[in-house]
Coordinates of C-alpha atoms and ligand atoms in Angstrom, one line a residue:
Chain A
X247 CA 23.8 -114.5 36.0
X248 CA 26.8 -116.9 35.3
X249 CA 28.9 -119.7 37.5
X250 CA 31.7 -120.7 36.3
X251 CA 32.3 -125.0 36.3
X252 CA 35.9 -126.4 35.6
X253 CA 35.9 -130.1 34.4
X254 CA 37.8 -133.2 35.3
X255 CA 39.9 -132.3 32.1
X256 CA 40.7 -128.7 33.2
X257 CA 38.4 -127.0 30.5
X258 CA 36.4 -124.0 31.4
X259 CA 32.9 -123.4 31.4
X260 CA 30.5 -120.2 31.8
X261 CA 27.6 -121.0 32.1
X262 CA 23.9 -119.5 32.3
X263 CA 22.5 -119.5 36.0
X264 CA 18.8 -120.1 36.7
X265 CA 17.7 -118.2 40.3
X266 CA 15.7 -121.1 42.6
X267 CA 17.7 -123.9 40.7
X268 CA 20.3 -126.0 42.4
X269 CA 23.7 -126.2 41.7
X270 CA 24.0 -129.9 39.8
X271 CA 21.1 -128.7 38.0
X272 CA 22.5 -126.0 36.6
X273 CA 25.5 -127.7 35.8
X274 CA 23.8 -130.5 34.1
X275 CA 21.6 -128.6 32.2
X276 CA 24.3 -127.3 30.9
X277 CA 25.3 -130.6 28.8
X278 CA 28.4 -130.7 31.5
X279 CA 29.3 -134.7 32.6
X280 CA 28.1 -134.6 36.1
X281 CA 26.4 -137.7 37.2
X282 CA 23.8 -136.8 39.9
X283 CA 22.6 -140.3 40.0
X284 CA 19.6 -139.3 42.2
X285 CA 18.3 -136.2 40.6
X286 CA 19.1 -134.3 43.7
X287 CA 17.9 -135.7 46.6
X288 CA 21.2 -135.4 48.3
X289 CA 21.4 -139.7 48.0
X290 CA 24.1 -140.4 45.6
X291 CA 27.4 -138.1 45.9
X292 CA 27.4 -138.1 42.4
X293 CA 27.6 -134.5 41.7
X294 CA 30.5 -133.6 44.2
X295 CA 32.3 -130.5 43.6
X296 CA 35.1 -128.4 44.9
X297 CA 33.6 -124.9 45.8
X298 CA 36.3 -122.2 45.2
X299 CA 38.6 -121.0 48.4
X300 CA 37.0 -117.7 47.7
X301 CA 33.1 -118.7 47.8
X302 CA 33.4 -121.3 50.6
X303 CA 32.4 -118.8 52.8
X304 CA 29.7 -117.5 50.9
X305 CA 28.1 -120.7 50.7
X306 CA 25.3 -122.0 53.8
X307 CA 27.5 -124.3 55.6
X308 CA 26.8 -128.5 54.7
X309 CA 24.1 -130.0 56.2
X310 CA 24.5 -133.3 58.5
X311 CA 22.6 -135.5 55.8
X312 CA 25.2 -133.6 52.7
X313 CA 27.6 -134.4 55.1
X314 CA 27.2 -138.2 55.9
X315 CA 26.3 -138.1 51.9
X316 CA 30.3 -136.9 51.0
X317 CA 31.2 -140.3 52.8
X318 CA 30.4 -142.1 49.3
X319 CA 32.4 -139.6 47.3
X320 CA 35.9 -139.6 46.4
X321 CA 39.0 -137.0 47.5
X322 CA 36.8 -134.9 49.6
X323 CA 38.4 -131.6 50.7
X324 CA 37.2 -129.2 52.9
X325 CA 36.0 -127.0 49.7
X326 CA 33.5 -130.2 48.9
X327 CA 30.2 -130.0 48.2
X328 CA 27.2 -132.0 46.9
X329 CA 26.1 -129.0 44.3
X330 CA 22.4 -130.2 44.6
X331 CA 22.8 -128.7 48.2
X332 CA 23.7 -125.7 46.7
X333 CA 21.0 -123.4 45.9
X334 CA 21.3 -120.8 43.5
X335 CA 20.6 -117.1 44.0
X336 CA 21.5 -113.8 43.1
X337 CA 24.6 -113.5 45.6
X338 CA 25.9 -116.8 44.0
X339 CA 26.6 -115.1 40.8
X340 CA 29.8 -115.5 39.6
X341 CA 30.5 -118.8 41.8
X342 CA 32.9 -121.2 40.8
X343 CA 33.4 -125.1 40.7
X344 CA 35.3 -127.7 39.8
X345 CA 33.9 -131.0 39.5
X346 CA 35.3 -134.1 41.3
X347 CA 36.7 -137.2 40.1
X348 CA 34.8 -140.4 39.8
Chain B
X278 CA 28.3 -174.8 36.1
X279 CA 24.8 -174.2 34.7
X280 CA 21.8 -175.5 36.4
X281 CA 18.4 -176.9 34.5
X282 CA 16.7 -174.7 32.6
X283 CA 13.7 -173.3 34.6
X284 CA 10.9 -172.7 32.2
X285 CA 8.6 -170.1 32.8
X286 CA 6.1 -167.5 31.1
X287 CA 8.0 -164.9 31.7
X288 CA 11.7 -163.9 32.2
X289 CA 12.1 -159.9 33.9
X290 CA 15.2 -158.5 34.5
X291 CA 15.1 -156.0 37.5
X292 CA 12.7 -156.3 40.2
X293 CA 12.3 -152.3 40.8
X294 CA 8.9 -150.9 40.9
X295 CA 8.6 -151.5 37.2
X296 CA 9.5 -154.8 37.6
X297 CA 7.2 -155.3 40.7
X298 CA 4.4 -154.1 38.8
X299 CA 4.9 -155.8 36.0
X300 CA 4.5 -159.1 37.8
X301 CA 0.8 -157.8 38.8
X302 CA -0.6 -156.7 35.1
X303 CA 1.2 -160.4 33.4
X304 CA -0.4 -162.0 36.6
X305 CA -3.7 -160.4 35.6
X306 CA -3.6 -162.2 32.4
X307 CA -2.2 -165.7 33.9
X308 CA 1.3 -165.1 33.1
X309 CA 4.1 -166.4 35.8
X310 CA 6.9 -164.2 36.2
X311 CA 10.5 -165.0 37.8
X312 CA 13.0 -162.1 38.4
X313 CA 16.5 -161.2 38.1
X314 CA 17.9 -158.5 40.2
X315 CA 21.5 -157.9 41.1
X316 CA 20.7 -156.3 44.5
X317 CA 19.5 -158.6 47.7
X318 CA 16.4 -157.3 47.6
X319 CA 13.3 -156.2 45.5
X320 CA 12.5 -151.9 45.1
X321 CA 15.0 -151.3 42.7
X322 CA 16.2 -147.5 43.1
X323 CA 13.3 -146.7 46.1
X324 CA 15.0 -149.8 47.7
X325 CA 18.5 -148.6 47.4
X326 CA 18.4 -145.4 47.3
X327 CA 16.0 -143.5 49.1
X328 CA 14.1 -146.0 51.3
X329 CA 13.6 -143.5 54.2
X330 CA 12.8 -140.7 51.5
X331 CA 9.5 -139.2 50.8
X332 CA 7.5 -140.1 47.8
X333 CA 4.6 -137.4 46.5
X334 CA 3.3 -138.8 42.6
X335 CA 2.6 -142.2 43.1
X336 CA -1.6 -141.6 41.8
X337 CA -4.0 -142.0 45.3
X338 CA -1.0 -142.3 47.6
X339 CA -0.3 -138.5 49.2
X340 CA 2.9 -139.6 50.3
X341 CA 5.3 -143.0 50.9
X342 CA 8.5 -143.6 51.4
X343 CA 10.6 -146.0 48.9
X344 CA 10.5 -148.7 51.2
X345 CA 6.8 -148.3 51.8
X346 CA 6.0 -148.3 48.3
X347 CA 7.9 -151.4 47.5
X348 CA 6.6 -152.8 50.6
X349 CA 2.8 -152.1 49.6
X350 CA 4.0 -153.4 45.4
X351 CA 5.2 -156.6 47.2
X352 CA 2.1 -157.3 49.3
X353 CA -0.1 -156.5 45.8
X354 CA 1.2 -158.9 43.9
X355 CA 1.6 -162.1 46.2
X356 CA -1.1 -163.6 45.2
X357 CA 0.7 -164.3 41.7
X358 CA 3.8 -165.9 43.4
X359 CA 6.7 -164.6 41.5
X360 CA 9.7 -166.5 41.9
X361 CA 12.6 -164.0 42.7
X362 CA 16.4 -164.2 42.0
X363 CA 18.1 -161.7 44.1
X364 CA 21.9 -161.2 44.3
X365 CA 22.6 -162.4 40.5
X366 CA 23.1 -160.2 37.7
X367 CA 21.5 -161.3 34.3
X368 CA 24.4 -161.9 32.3
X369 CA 23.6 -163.6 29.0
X370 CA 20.7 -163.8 26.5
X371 CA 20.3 -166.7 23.8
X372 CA 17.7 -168.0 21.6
X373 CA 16.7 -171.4 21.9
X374 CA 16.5 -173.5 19.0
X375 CA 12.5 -174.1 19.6
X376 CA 12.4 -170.1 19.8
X377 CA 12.8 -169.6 23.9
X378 CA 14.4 -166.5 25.5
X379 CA 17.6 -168.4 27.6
X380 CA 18.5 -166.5 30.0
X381 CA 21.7 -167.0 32.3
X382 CA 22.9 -165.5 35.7
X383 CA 26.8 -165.1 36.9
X384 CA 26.2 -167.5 39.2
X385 CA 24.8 -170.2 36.2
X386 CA 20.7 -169.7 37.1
X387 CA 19.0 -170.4 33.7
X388 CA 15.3 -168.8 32.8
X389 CA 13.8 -169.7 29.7
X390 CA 10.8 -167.9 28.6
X391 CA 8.2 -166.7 25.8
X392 CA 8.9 -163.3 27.0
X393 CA 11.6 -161.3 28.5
X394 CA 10.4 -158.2 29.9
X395 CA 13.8 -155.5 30.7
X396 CA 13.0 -153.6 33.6
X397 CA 17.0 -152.8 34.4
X398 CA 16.1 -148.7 35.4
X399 CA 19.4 -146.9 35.4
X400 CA 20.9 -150.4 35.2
X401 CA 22.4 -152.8 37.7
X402 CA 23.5 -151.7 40.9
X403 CA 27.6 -152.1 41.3
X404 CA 29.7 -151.2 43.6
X405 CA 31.8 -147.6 43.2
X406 CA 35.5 -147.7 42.9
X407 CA 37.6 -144.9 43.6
X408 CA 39.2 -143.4 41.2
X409 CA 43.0 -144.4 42.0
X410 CA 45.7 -144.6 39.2
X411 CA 45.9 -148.4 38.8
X412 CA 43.6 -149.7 40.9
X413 CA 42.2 -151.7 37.9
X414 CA 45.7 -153.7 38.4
X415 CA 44.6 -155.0 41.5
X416 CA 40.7 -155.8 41.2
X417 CA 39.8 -159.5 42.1
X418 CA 43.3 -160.2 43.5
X419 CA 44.0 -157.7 45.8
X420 CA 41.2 -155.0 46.1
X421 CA 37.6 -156.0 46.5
X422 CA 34.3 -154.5 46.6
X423 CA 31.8 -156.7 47.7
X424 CA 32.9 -159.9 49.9
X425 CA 31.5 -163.6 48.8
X426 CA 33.3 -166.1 50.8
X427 CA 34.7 -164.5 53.9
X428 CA 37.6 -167.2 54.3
X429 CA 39.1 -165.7 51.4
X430 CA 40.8 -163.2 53.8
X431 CA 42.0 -165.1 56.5
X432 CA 45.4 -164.2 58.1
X433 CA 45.2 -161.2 55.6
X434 CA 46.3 -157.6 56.6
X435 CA 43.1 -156.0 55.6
X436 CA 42.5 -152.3 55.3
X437 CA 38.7 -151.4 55.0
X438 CA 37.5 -148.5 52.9
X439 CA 34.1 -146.5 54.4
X440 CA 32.3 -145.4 57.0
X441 CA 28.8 -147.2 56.1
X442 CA 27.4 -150.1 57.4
X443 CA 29.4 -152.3 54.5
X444 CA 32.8 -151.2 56.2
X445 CA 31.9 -151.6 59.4
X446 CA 30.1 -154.8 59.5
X447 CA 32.4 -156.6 57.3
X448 CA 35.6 -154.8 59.5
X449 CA 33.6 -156.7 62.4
X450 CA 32.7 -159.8 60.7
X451 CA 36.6 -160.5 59.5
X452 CA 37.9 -159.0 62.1
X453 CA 38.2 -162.2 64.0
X454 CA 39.9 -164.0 60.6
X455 CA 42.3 -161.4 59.8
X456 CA 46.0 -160.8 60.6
X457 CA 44.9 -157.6 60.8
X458 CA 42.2 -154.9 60.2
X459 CA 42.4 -151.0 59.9
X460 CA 39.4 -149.2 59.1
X461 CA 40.1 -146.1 57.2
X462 CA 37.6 -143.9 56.8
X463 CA 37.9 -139.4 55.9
X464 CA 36.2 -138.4 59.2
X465 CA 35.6 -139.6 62.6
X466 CA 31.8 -139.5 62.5
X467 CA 30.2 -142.8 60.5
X468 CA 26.7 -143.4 59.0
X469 CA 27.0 -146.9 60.2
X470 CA 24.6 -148.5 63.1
X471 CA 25.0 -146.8 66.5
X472 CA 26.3 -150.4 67.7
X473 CA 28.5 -151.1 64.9
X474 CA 30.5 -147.9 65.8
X475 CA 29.9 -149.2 69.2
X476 CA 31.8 -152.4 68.6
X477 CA 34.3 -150.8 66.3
X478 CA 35.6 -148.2 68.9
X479 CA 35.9 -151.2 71.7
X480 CA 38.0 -153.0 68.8
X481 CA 40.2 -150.3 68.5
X482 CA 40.7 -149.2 72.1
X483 CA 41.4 -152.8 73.1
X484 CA 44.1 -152.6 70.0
X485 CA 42.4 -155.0 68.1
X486 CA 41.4 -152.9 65.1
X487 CA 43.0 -149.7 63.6
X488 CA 40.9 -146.6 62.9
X489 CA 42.7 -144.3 60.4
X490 CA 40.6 -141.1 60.0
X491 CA 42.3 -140.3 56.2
X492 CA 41.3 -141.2 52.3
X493 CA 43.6 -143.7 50.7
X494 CA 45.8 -141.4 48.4
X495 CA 47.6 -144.2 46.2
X496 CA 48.3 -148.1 46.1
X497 CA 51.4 -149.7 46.0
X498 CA 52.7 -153.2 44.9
X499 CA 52.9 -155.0 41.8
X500 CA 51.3 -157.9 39.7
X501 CA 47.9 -157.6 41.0
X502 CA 49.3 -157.9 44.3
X503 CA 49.1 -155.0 47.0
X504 CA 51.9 -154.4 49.2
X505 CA 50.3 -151.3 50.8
X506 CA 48.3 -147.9 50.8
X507 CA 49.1 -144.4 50.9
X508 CA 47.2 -142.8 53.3
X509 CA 46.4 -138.6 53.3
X510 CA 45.4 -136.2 55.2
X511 CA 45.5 -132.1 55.0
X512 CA 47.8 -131.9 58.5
X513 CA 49.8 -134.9 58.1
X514 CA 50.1 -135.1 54.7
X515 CA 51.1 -138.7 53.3
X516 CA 51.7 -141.7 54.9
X517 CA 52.3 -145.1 54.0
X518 CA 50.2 -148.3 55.4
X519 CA 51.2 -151.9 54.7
X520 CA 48.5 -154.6 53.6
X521 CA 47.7 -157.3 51.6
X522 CA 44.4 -156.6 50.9
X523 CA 42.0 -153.5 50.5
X524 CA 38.1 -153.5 50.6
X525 CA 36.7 -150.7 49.7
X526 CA 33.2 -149.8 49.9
X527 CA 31.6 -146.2 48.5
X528 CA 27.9 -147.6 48.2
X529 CA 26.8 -148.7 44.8
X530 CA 26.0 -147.0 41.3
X531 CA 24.1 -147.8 38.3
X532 CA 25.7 -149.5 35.1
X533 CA 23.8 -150.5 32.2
X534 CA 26.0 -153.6 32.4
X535 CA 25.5 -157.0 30.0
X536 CA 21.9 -156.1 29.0
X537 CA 24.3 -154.0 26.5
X538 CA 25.3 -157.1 25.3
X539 CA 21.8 -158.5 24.5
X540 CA 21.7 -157.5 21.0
X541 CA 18.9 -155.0 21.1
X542 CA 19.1 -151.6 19.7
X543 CA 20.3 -149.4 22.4
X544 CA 20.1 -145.0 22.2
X545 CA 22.2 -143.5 24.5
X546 CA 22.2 -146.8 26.6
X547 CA 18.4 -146.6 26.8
X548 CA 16.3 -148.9 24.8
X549 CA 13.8 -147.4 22.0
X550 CA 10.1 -149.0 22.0
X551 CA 7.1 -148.5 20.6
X552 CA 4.4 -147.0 22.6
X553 CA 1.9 -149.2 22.2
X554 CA 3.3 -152.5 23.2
X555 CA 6.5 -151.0 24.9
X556 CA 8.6 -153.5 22.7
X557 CA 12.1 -153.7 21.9
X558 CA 13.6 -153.8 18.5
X559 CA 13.6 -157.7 18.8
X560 CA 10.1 -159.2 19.1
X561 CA 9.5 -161.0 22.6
X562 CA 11.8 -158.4 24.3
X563 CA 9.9 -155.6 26.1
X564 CA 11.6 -152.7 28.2
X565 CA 9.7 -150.7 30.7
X566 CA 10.6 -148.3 33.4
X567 CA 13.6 -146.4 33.5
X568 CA 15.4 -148.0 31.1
X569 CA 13.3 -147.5 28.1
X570 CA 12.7 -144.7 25.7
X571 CA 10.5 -143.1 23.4
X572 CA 9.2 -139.3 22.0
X573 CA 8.4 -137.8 25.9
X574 CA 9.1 -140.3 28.4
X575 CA 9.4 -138.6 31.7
X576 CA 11.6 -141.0 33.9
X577 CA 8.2 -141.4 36.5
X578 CA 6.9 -145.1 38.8
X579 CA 3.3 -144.3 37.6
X580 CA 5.0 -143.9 33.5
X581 CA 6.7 -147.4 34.6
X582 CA 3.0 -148.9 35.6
X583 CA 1.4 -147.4 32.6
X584 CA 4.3 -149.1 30.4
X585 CA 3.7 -152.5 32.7
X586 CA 0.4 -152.6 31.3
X587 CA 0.3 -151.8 28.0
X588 CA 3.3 -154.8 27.9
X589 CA 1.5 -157.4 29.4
X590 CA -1.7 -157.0 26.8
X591 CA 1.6 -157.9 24.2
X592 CA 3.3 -159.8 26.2
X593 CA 0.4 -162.6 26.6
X594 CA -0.4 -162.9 22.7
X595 CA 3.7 -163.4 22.3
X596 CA 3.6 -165.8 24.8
X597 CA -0.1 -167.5 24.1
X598 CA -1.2 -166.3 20.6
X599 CA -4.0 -168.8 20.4
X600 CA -5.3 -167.2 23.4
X601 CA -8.9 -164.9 23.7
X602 CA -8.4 -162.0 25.5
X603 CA -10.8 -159.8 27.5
X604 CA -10.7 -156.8 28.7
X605 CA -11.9 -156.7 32.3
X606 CA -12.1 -154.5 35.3
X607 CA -10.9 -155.9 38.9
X608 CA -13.8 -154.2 40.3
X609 CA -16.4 -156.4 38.2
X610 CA -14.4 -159.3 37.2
X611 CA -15.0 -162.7 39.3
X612 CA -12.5 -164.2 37.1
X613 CA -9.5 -161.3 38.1
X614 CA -10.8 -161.3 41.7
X615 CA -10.0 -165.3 42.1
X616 CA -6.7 -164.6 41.0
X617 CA -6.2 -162.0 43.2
X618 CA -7.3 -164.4 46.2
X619 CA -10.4 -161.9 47.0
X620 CA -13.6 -163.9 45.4
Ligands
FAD890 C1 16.3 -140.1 45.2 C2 15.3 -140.4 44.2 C3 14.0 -139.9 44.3 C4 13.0 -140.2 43.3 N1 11.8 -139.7 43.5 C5 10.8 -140.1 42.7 C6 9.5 -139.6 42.8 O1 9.2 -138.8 43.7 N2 8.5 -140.0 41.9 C7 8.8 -140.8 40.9 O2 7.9 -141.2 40.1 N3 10.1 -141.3 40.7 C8 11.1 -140.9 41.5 N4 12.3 -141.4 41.3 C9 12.6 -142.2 40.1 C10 12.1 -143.6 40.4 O3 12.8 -144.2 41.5 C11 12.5 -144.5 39.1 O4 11.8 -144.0 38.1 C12 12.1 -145.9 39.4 O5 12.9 -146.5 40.4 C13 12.3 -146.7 38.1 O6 11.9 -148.0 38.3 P1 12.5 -149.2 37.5 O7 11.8 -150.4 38.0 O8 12.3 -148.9 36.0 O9 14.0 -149.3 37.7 P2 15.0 -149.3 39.1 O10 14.3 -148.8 40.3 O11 16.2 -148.6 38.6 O12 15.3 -150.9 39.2 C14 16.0 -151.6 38.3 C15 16.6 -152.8 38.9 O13 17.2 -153.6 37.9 C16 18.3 -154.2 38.4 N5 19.2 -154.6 37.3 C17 19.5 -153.9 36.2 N6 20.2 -154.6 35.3 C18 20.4 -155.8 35.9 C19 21.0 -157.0 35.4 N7 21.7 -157.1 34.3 N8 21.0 -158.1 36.3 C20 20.3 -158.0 37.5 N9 19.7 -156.9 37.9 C21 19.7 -155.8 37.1 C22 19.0 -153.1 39.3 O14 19.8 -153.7 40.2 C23 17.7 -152.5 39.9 O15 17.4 -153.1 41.1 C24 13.3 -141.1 42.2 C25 14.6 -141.6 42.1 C26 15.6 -141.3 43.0 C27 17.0 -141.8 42.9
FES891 S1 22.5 -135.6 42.8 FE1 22.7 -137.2 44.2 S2 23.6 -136.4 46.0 FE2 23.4 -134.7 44.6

């Protein structure tokens, strides 16, 4: 299983998905420059990324606490997400981000 | 516009739980301890940033939150009377010429000690800036983060960054100063205090305060010197604001900061010590907690205490090398337990 990350420079990334593993952690494990400052405990807004149009809807929607978190980040669009909120499973193969400015 | 030198035993930078801890294992051995931390407050990350959050590996505690555990770290080591110094950031290290650490604040507090112990975890806490093209051009003049004297900004046209309770206190607190004040935050919902928002919305109904729910797209002015924002949003598009002045605050992030510029050997902006004395390249510099490194170190509070430990059995033949030392057990020890306050 793969998602696909796009960098602050534009360059293109495939990269090996883990079932049960969040998002950022997949991301970071990856060796990509995402800060998630607090490891994931949705207290930081480091690890903001835009969700592709196409897998917005696949997505559970944002919690309250993701939510009030995306205050502290940066050019949020509708298509932003804290990716430690996003938990990886099967049906999330293929997903695509872009990671936000900071 | 240095002050005297205080003279201590001990000199630690960051009062995180490391930090905290620290203070208890030198105090142990009857080594004072002052602290530096940037943020008004002791706890460090637990402090900052998950005070309300559930903590599951601290050894004999089930469960505490950040706040509790700095709360319970605080209580513990009272009895040793650490002096702290909160809302300074330890700037600059020197060597004195009768072999002192010389420590100096930004705001011109001087430590000298035997021993400086680094406990600066993912570094100091400073603000976030957004990543606008050119902003740089307009820090300290025009665009601030963090507000020190608030008559700086009176009779300013002030537009305030954030929906925390950092923009809406201090978009309450200037309000009264300002030529003007217009919040902007990206939705209408805010983090802040029930009673702040309370206040804010009676500001802006009575047309004292602006409320723009958008994100600041771009700045405009020249030499340091704002003339005005670009506001955003998906309907409207873009829109531009005048102002003199823009505060803008996104909570806070680590930076290693100037314990870069201490001189000590640094691996990917962690510091390398030995395991058993949890010492720096440079004799009389220990690191412990979060900022250190070493074959296996998990980033982990009870790794931190272990460190804290181990450091202050080094720390005290550093800073007293004609001393004896014991080993001894709090549980046994009348000697320990009249430190502690308890025999
Ligand atoms: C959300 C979250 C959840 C966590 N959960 C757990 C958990 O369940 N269990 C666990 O063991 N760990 C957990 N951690 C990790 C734990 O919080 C850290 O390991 C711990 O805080 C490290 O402590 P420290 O004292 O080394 O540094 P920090 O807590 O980072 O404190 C360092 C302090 O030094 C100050 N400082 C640095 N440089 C300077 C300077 N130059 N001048 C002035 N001040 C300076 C900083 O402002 C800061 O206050 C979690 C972390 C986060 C973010
Ligand atoms: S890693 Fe901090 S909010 Fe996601």
């Amino acid at each position: 299983m793969k998602i696909h990350v796009t960098d602050r420079e534009g360059g293109e990334h495939e990269v090996e998905a883990t079932n049960g593993w969040r998002v950022m952690e997949i991301i970071r494990d990856a060796g990509l420059p995402i800060t998630a400052e607090c490891g994931g405990a949705c207290a930081c807004a480091t690890c903001h990324v835009y969700v592709d149009p196409a897998w917005v809807a696949k997505l559970e929607e944002r919690g309250e606490e993701e939510n009030d978190m995306l205050d502290l980040a940066f050019e949020v669009q509708e298509n932003s997400r804290l990716s430690c909120q996003i938990m990886f499973d099967p049906s999330l193969d293929g997903l695509k981000v872009t990671l936000a400015p900071e | 516009m240095s002050t005297q030198p205080i003279r201590t035993d001990v000199t630690i930078v960051g009062a995180g739980p490391c930090g905290l801890f620290a203070v208890f294992e030198l105090g142990l051995l009857d080594l004072k301890c002052h602290l530096v931390d940037i943020l008004d407050r002791p706890g460090g990350q637990c402090a900052e940033l998950y005070p309300e959050k559930p903590i599951y590996d601290i050894p004999a505690i089930s469960v505490c939150t950040g706040q509790e555990l700095t709360d319970k770290l605080m209580a513990q080591i009272t009895p040793f009377e650490p002096t702290f110094h909160l809302n300074q950031m330890a700037e600059s290290l020197e060597k004195t010429a009768d072999g002192w650490w010389r420590l100096t604040t930004d705001i011109g507090t001087v430590l000298e000690s035997k021993v400086l112990v680094i406990a600066a975890g993912g570094g100091s806490f400073v603000p976030k800036k957004p990543p606008i093209k050119g902003i740089e051009d307009f820090e300290g003049r025009s665009v601030f983060y963090a507000v020190r004297k608030m008559d700086q900004f009176r009779g300013k046209h002030l537009v305030i960054a954030g929906g925390g309770d950092s923009a809406l206190d201090w978009a309450l607190n200037l309000q009264p100063l300002a030529a003007s004040v217009t919040l902007v935050h990206r939705r209408d919902e805010f983090r802040a205090a029930p009673d702040s928002v309370n206040k804010m919305r009676a500001l802006v109904a009575e047309g004292q305060m602006r409320l723009e729910i958008a994100q600041i797209a771009s700045l405009e002015g020249a030499d340091g010197q704002l003339s005005g924002v670009v506001l955003k949003d998906k309907e409207r598009g873009e829109w531009p604001l005048a102002c003199d002045t823009l505060l803008a605050f996104y909570g806070l992030t680590m930076k290693l900061g100037p314990v870069a510029e201490f001189g000590l050997n640094l691996h990917e902006n962690l510091i390398p010590v030995d395991t058993e004395k949890f010492q720096s390249s440079t004799e009389g510099i220990f690191a412990i907690g979060d900022i250190n490194w070493y074959p296996g170190k998990l980033k982990l509070i009870l790794s931190g205490f272990h460190e804290a430990a181990l450091m202050a059995q080094a720390a005290v033949r550093v800073a007293y090398p004609e001393r004896k030392i014991r080993f001894q057990y709090t549980t046994s020890s009348t000697d320990l337990q009249q430190k502690l306050g308890v025999a």
